[in-house]
Tab-separated table of C-alpha atoms in Angstrom:
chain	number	residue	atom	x	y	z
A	16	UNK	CA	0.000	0.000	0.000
A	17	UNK	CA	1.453	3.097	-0.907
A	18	UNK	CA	1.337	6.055	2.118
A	19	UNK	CA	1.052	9.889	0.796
A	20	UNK	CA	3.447	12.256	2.422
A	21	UNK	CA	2.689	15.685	2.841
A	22	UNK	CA	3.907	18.342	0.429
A	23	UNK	CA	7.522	18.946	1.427
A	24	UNK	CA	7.616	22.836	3.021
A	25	UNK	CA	10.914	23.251	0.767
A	26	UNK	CA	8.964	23.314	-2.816
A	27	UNK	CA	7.538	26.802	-1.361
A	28	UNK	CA	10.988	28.653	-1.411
A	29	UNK	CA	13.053	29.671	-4.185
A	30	UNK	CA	17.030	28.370	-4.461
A	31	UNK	CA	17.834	31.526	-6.375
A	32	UNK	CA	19.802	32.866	-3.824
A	33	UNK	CA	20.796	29.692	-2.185
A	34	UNK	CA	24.104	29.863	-0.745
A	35	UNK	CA	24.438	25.911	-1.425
A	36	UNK	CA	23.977	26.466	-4.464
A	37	UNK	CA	26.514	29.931	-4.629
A	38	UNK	CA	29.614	27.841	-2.971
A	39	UNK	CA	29.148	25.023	-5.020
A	40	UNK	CA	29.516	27.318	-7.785
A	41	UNK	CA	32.801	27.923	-6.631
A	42	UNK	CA	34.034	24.873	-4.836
A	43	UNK	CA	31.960	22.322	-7.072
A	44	UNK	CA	34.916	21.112	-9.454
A	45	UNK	CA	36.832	18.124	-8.206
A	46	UNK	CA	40.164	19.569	-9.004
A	47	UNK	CA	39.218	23.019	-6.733
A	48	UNK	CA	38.985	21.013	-3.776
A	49	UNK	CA	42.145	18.877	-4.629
A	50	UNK	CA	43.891	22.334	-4.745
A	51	UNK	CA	41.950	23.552	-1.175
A	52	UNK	CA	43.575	20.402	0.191
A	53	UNK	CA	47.217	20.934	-1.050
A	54	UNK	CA	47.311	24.439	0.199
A	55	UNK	CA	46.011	23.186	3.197
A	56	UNK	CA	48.837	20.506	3.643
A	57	UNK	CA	51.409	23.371	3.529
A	58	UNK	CA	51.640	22.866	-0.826
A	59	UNK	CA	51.366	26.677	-1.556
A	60	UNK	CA	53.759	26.624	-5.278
A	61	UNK	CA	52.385	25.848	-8.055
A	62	UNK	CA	55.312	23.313	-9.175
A	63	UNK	CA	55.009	21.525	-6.340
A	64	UNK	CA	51.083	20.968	-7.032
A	65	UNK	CA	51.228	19.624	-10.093
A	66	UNK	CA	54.304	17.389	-9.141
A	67	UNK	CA	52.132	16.436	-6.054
A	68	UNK	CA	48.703	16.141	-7.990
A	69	UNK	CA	49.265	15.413	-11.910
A	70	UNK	CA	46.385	18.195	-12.065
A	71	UNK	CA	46.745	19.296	-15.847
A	72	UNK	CA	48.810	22.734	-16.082
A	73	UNK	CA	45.532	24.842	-17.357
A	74	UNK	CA	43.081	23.302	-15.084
A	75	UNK	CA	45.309	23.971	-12.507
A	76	UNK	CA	45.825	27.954	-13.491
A	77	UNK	CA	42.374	27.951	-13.870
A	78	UNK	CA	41.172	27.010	-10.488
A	79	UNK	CA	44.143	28.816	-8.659
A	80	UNK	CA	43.087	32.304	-10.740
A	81	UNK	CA	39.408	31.510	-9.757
A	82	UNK	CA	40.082	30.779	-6.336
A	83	UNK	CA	42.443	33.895	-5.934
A	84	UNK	CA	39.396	36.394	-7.901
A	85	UNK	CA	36.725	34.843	-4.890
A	86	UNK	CA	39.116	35.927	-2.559
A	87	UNK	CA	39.326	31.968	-1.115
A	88	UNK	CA	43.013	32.294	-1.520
A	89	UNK	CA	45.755	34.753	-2.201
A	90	UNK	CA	49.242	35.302	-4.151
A	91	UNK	CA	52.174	36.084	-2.113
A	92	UNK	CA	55.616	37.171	-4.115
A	93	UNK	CA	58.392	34.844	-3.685
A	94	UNK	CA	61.633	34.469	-5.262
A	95	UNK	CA	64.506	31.659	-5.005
A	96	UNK	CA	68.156	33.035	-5.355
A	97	UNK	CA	69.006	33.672	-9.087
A	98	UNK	CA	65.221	33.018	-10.427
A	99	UNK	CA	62.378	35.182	-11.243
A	100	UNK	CA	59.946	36.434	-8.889
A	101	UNK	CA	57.024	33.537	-8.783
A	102	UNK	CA	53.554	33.529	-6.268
A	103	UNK	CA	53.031	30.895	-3.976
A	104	UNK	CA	49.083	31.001	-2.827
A	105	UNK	CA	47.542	31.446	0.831
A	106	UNK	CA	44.600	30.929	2.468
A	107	UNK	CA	42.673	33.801	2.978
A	108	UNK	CA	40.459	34.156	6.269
A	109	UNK	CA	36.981	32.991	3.851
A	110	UNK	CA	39.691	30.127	2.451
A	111	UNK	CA	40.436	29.137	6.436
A	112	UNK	CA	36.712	29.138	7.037
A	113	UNK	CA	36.823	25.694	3.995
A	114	UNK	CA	38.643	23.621	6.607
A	115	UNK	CA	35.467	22.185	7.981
A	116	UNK	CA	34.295	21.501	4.433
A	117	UNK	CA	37.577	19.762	3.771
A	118	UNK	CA	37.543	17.737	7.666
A	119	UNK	CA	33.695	17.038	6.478
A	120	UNK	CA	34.450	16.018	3.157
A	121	UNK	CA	37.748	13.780	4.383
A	122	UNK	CA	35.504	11.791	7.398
A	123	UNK	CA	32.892	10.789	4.571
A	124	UNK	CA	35.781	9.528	2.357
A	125	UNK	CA	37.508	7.586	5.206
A	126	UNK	CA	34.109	6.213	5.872
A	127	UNK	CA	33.084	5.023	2.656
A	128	UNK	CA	36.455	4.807	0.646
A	129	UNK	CA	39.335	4.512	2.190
A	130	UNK	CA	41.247	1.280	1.197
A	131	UNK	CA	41.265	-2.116	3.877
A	132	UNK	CA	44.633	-0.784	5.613
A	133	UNK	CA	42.779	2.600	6.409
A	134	UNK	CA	43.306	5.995	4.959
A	135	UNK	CA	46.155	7.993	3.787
A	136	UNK	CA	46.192	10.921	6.015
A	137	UNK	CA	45.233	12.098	9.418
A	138	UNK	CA	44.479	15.198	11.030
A	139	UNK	CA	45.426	15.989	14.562
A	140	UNK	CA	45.086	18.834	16.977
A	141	UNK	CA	48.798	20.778	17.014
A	142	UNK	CA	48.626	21.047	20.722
A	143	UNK	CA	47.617	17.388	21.675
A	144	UNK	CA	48.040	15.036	18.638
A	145	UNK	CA	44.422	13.928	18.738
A	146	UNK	CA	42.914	13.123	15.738
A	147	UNK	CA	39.916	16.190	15.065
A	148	UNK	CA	36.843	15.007	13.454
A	149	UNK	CA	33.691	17.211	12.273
A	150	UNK	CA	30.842	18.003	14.406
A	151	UNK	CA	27.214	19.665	14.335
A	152	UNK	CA	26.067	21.641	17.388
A	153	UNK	CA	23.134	23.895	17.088
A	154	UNK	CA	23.123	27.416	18.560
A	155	UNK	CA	22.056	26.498	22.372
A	156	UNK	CA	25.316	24.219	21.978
A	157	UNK	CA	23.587	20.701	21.730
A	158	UNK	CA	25.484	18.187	19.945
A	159	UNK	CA	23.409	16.944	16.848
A	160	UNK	CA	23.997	13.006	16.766
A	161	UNK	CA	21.508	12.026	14.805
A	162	UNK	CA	21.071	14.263	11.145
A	163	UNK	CA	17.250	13.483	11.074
A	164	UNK	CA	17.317	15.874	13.872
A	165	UNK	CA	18.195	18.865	11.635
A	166	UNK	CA	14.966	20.482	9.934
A	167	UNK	CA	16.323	22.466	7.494
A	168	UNK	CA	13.759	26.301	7.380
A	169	UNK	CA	13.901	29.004	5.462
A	170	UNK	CA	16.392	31.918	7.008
A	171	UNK	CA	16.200	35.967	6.880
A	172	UNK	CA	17.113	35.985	3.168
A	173	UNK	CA	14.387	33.359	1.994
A	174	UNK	CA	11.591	34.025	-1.235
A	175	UNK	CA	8.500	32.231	-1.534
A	176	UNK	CA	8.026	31.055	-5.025
């Protein structure tokens, strides 16, 4: 026997200005986040990320220019003793806000795909060498265990269709 649901409360508002939808516009290319995590492991130079990554040379000027323009990351100056001045890139404060994302997106992979042996990199807290994970606490503080408990509803900046 088939049940009817309600109609979900989501079809009434409009994703036009969904900020989902904005930072996936942005962060929605597998190579971008491949970069995110290189210049989060300390891999700021551009030969070093392609000799780390095999990310094709205009891809990879391509998603370092777009992620410089958005302001996620930005070119510092460098220059090794007899060579031309080159940029290395750093994480802006909006780029050091992704590290979440990246923690978020890294769990889920060691979860799901990381091979028998375990995965290939940890993350630990500088000060006490445990490993961080990802967690959701709502604004009172309470630890959200269960994601069935999270209702998503439409904020300040919502339109009704």
């Amino acid at each position: 026997m088939t049940q009817t649901t309600a109609r979900p409360e989501a079809l009434d508002w409009s994703v036009d200005t969904c900020t989902i939808g904005r930072a996936m516009e942005i962060l929605g290319e597998k190579w971008t986040l491949e970069v995110l995590r290189e210049v989060f492991n300390g891999i700021r130079r551009f030969a070093d990320m392609r000799e780390r990554t095999d990310i094709p040379r205009q891809v990879l000027t391509n998603r370092l220019h777009s992620l410089v323009a958005c302001g996620v990351l930005r070119r510092e100056p460098y220059q090794e003793p007899g060579a031309r001045v080159r940029h290395e890139y750093r994480l802006t404060a909006k780029g050091l806000d992704l590290y979440p994302v990246l923690v978020s997106v890294k769990e889920w992979g060691d979860r799901y795909l990381a091979e028998p042996e375990g995965p290939p990199l940890t993350m630990v807290h500088r000060d006490c060498g445990a490993e961080i994970h990802g967690e959701l606490h709502c604004g009172s503080g309470h630890a959200v265990t269960a994601y069935r408990e999270i209702v998503p509803r439409p904020g300040p900046g919502a339109q009704r269709r």
